[in-house]
mmCIF file of N, CA and C in Angstrom:
data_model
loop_
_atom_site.group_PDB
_atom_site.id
_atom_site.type_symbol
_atom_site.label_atom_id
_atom_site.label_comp_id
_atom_site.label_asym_id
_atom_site.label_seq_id
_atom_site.Cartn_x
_atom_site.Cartn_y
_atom_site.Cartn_z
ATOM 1 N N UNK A 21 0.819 -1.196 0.000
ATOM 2 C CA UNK A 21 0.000 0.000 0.000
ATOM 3 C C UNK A 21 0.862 1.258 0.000
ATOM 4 N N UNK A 22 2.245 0.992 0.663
ATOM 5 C CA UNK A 22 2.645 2.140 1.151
ATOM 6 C C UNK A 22 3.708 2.719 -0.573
ATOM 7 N N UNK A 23 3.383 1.813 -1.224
ATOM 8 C CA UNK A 23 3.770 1.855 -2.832
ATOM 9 C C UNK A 23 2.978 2.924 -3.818
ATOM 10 N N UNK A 24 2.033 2.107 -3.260
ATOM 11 C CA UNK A 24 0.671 3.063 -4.317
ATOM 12 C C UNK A 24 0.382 4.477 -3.508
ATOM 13 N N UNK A 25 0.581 4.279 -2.521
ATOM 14 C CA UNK A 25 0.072 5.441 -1.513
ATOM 15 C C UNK A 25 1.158 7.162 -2.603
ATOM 16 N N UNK A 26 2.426 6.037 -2.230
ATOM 17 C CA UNK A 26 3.562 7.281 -3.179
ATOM 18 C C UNK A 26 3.533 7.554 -4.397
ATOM 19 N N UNK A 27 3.190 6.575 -5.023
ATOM 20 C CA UNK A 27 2.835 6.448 -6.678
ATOM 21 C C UNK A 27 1.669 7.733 -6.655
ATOM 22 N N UNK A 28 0.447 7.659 -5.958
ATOM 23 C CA UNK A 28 -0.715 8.128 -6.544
ATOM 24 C C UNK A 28 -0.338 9.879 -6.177
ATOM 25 N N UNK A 29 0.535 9.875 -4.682
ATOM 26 C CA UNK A 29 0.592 10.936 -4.968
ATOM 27 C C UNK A 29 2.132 12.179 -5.784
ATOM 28 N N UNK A 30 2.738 11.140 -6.350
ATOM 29 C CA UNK A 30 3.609 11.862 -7.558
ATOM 30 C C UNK A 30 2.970 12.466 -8.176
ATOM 31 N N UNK A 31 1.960 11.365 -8.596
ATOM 32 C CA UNK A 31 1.621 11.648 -10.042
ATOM 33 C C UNK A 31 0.486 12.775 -9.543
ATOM 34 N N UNK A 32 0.229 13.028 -8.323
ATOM 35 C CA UNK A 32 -0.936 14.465 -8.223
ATOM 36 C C UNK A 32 0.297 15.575 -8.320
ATOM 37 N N UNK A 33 1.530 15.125 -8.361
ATOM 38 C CA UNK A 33 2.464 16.347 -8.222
ATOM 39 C C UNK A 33 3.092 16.474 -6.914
ATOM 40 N N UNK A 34 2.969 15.409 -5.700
ATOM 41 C CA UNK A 34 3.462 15.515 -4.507
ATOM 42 C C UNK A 34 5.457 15.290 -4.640
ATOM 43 N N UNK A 35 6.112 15.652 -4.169
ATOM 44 C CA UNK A 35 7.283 14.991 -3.654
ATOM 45 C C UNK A 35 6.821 14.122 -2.193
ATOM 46 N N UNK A 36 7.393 12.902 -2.320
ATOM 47 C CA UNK A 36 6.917 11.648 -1.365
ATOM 48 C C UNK A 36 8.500 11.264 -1.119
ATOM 49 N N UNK A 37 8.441 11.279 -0.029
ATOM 50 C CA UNK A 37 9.614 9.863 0.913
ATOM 51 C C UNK A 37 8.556 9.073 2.032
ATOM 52 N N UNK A 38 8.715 8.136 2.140
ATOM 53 C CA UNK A 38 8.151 6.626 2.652
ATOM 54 C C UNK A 38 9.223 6.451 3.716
ATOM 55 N N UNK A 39 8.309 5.722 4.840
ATOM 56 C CA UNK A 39 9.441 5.021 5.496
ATOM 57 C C UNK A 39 8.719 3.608 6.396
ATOM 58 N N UNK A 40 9.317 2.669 6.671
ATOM 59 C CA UNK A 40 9.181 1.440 6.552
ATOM 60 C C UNK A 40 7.971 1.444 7.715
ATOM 61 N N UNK A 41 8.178 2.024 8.457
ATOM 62 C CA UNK A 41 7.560 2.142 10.203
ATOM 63 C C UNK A 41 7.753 3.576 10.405
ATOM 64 N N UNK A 42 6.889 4.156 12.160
ATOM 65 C CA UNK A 42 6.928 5.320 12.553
ATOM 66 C C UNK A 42 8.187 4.905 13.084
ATOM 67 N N UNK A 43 9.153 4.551 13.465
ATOM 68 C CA UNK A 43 10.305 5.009 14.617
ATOM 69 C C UNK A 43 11.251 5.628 13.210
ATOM 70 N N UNK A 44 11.478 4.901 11.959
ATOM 71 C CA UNK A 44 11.958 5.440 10.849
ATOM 72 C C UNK A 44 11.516 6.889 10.136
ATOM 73 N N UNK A 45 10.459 6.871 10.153
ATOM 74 C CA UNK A 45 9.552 8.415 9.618
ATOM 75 C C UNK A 45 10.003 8.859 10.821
ATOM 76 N N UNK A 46 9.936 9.101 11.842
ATOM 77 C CA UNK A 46 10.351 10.042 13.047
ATOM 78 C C UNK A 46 11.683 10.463 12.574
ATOM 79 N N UNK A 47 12.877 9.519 12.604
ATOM 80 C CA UNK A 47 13.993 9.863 11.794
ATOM 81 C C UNK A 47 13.950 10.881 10.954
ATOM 82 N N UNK A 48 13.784 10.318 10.182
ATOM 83 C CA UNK A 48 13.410 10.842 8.770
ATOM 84 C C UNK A 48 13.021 12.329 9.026
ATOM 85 N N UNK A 49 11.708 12.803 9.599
ATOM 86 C CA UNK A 49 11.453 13.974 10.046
ATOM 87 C C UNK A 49 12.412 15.198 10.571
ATOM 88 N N UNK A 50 12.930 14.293 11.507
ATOM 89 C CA UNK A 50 14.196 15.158 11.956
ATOM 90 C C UNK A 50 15.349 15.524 11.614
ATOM 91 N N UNK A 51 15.429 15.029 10.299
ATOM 92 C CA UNK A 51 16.356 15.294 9.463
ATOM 93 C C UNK A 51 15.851 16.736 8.834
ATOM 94 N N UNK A 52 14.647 17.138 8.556
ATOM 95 C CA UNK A 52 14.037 18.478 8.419
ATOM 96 C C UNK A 52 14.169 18.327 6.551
ATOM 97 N N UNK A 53 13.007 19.787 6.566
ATOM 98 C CA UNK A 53 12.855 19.759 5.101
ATOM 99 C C UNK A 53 11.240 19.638 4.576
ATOM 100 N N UNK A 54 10.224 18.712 5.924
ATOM 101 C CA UNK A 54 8.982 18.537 5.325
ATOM 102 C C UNK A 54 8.033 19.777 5.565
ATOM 103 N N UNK A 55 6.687 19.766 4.804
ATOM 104 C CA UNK A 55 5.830 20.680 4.835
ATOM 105 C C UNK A 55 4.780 20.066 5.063
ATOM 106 N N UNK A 56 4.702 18.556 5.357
ATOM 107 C CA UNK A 56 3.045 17.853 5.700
ATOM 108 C C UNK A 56 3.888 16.648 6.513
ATOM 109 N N UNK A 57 3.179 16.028 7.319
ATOM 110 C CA UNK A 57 3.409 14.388 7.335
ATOM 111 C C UNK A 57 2.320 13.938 7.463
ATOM 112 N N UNK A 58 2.032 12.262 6.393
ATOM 113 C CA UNK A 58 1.254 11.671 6.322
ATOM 114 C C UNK A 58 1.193 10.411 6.900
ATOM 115 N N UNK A 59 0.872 9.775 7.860
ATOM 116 C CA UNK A 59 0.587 8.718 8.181
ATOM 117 C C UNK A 59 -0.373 7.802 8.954
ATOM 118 N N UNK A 60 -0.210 6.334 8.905
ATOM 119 C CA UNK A 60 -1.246 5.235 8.788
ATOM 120 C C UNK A 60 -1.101 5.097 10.379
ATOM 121 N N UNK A 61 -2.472 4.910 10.889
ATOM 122 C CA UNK A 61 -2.557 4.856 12.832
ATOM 123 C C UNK A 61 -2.084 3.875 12.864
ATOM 124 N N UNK A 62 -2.126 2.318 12.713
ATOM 125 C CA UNK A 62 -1.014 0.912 12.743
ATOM 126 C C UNK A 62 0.224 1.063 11.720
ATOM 127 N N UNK A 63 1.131 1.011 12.505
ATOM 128 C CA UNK A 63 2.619 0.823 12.113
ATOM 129 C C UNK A 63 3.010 0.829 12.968
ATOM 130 N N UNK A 64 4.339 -0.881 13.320
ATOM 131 C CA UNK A 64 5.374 -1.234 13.742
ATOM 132 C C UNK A 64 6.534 -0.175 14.290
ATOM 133 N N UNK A 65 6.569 -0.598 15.677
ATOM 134 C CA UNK A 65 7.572 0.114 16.070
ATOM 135 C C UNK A 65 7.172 1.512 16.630
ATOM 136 N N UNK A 66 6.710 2.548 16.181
ATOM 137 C CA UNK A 66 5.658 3.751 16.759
ATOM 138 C C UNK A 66 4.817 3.558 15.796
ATOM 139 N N UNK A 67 4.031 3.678 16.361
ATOM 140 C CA UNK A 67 2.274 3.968 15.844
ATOM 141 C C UNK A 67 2.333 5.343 15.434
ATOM 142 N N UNK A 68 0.923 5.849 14.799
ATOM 143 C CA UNK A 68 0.622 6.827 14.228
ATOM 144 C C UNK A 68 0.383 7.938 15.304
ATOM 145 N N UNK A 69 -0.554 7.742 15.731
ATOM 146 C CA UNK A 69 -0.433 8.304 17.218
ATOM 147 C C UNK A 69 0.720 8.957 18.405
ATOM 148 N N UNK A 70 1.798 7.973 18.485
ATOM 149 C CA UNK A 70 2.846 8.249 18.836
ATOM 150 C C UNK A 70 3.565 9.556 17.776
ATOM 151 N N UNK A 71 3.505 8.815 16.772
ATOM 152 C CA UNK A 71 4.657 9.318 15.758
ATOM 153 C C UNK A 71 3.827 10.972 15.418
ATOM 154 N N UNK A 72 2.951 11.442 15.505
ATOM 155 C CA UNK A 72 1.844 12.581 14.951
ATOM 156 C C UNK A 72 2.366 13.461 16.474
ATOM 157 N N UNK A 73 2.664 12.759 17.669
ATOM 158 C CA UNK A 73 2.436 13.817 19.395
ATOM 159 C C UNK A 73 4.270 14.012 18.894
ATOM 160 N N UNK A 74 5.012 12.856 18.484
ATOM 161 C CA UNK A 74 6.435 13.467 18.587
ATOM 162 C C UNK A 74 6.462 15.040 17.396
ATOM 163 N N UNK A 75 6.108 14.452 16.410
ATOM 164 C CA UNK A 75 6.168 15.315 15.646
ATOM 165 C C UNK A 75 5.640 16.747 15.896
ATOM 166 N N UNK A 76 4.809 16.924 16.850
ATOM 167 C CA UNK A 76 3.964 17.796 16.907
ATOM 168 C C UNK A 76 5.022 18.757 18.449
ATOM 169 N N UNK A 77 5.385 17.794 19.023
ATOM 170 C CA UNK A 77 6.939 18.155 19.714
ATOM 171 C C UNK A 77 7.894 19.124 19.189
ATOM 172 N N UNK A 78 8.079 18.686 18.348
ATOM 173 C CA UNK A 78 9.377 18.886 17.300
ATOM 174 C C UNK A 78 8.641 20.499 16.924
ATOM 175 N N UNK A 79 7.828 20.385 16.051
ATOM 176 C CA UNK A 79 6.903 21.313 15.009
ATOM 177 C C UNK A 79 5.971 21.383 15.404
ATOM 178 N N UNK A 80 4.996 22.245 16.544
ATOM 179 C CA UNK A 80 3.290 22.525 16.630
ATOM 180 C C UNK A 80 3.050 22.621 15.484
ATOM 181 N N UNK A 81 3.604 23.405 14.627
ATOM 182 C CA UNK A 81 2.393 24.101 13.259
ATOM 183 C C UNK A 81 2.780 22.865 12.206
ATOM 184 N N UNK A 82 3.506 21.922 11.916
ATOM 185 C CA UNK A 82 3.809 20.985 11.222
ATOM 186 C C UNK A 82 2.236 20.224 10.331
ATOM 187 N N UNK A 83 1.530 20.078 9.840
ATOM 188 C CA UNK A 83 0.467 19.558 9.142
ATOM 189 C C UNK A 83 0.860 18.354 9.101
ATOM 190 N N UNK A 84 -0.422 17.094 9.845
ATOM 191 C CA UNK A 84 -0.319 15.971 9.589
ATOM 192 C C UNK A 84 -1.690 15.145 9.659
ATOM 193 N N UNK A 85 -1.566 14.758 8.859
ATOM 194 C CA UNK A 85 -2.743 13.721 7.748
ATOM 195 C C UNK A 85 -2.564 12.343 8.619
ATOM 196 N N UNK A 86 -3.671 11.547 9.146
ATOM 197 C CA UNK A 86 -3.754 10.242 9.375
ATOM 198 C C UNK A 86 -4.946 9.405 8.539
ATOM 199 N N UNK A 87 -4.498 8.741 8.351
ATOM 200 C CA UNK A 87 -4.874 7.390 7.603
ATOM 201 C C UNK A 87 -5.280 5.909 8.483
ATOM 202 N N UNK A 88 -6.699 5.640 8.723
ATOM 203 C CA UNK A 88 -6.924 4.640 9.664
ATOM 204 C C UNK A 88 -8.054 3.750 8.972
ATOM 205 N N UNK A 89 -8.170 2.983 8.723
ATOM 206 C CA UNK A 89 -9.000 1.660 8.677
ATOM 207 C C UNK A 89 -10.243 1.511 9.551
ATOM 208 N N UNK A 90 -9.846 2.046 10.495
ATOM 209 C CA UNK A 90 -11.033 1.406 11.534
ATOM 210 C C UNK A 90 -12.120 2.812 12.172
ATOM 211 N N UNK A 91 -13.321 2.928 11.583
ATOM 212 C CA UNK A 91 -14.107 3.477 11.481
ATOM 213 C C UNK A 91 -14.531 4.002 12.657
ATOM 214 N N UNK A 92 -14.365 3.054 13.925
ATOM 215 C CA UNK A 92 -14.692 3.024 15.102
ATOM 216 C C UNK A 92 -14.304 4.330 15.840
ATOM 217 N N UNK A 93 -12.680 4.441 15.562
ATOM 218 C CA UNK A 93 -11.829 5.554 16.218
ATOM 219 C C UNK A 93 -11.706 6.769 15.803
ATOM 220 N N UNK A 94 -12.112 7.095 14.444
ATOM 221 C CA UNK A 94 -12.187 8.493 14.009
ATOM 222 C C UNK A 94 -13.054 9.375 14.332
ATOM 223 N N UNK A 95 -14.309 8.971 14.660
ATOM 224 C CA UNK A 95 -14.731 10.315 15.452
ATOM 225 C C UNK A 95 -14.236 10.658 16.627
ATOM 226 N N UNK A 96 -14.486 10.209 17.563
ATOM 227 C CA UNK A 96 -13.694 9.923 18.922
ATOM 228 C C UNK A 96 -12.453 10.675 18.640
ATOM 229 N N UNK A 97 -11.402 9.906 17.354
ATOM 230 C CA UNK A 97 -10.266 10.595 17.772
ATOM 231 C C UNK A 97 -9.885 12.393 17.392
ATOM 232 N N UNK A 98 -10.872 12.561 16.768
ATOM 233 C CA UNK A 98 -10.820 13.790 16.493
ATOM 234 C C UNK A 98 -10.681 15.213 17.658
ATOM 235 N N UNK A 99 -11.139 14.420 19.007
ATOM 236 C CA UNK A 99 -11.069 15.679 20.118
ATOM 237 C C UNK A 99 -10.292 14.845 20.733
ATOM 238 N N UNK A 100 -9.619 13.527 20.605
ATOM 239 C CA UNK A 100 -8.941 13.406 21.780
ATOM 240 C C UNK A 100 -7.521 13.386 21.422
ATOM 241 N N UNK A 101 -7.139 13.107 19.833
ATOM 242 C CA UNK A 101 -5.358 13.249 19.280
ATOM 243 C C UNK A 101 -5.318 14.692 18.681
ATOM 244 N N UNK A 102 -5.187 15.402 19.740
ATOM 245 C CA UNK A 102 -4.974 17.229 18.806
ATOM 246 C C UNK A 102 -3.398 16.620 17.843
ATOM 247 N N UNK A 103 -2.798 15.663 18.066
ATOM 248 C CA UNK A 103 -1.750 15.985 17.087
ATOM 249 C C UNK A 103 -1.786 15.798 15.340
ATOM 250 N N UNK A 104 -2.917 15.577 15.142
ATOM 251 C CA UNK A 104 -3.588 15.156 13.985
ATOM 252 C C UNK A 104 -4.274 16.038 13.508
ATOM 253 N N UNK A 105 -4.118 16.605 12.429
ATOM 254 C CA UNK A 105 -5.002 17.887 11.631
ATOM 255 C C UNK A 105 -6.448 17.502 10.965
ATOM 256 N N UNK A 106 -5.715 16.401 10.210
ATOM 257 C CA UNK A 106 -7.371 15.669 9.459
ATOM 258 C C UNK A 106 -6.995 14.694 9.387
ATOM 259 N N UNK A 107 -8.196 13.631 9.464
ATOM 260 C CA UNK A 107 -8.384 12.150 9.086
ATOM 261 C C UNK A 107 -8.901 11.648 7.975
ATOM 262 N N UNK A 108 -8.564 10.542 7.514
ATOM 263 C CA UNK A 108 -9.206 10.075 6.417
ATOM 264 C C UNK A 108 -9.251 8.550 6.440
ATOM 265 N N UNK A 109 -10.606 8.146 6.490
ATOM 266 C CA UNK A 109 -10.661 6.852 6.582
ATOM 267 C C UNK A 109 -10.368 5.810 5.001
ATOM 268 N N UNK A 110 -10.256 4.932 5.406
ATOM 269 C CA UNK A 110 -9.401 3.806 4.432
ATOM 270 C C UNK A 110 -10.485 2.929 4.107
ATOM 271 N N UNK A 111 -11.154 2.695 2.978
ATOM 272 C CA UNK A 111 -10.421 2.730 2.024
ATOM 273 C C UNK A 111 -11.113 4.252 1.399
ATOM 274 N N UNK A 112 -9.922 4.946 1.099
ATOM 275 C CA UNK A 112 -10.112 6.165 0.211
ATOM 276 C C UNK A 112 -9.605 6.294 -1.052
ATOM 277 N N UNK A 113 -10.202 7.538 -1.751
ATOM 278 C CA UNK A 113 -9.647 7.967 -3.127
ATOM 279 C C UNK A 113 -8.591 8.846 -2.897
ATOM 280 N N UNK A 114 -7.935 8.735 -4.050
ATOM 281 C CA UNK A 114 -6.802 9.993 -4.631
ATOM 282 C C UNK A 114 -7.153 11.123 -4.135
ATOM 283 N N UNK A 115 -9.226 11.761 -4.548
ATOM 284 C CA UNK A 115 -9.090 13.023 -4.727
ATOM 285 C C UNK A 115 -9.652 13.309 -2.659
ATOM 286 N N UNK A 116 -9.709 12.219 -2.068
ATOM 287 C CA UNK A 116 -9.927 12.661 -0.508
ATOM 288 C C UNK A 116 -8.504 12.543 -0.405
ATOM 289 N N UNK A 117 -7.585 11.985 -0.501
ATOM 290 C CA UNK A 117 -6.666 11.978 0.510
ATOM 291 C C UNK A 117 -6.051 13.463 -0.061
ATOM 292 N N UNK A 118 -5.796 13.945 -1.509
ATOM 293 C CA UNK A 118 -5.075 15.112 -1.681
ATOM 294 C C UNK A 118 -6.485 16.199 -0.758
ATOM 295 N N UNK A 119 -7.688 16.485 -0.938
ATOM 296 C CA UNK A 119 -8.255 17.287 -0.512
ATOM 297 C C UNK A 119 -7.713 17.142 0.871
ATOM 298 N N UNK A 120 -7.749 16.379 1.487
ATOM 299 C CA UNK A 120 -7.443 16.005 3.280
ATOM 300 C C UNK A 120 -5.720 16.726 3.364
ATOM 301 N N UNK A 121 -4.972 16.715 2.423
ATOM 302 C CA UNK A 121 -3.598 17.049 2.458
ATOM 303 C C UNK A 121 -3.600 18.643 2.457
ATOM 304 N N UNK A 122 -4.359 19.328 1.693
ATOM 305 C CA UNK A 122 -4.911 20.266 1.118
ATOM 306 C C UNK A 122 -5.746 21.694 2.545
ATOM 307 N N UNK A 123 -6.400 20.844 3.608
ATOM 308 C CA UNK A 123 -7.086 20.628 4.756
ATOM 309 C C UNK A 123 -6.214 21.110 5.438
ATOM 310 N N UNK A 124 -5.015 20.052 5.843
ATOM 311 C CA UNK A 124 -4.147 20.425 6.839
ATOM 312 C C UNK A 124 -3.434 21.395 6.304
ATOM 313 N N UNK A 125 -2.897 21.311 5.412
ATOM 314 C CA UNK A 125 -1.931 22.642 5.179
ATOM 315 C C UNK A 125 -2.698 24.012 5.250
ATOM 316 N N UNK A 126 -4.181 24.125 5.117
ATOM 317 C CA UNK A 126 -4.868 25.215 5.486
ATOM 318 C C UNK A 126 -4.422 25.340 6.813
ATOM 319 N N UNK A 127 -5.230 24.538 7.612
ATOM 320 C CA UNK A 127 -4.973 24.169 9.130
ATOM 321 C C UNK A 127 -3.639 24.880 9.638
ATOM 322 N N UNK A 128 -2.585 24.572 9.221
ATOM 323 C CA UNK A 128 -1.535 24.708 9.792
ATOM 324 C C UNK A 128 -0.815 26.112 9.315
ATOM 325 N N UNK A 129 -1.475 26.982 8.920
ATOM 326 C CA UNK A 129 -1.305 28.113 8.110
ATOM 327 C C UNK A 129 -1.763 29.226 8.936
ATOM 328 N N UNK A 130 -2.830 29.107 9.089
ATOM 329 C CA UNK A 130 -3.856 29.641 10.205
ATOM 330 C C UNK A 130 -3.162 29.578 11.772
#
């Protein structure tokens, strides 16, 4: 997924780096340079959750997009993970996840 996830958004015109798990994207982050982070609430090693409060450590105004499967937790999580700008449940399209990308970077502008 995490293939197509980068594929779909090249080709909207994104620059994409991937990373295997959150403890790697955390890395990665801190190496500096991003203007969004996007990621999936299950992943090995830090979770989405985790990886969205570090980041938000690092960068308050940082814009970040989560991606979750399970229908159950997105309303709910909306007042209880402030480190998360917008959600988008799975399975989604191209044109929600760029609008949702689109969202936060408002968000984080403001």
């Amino acid at each position: 997924m995490l293939a197509l996830y980068r594929s779909c958004l090249c080709a909207a015109g994104h620059t994409v780096e991937t990373a295997a798990d959150g403890a790697e994207g955390l890395a990665r982050f801190k190496e500096g340079g991003w203007d969004l982070v996007l990621t999936d609430r299950t992943m090995p090693k830090l979770n989405g959750d985790e990886l969205a409060a570090a980041v938000k450590a690092i960068d308050p105004r940082m814009p970040i997009v989560m991606v979750s499967g399970s229908i159950e937790e997105l309303p709910e999580a909306i007042g209880k993970r402030r480190a998360v700008d917008v959600f988008v449940h799975k399975p989604f399209t191209l044109d929600a996840l760029t609008s949702a990308i689109a969202k936060a970077r408002e968000s984080a502008a403001r």
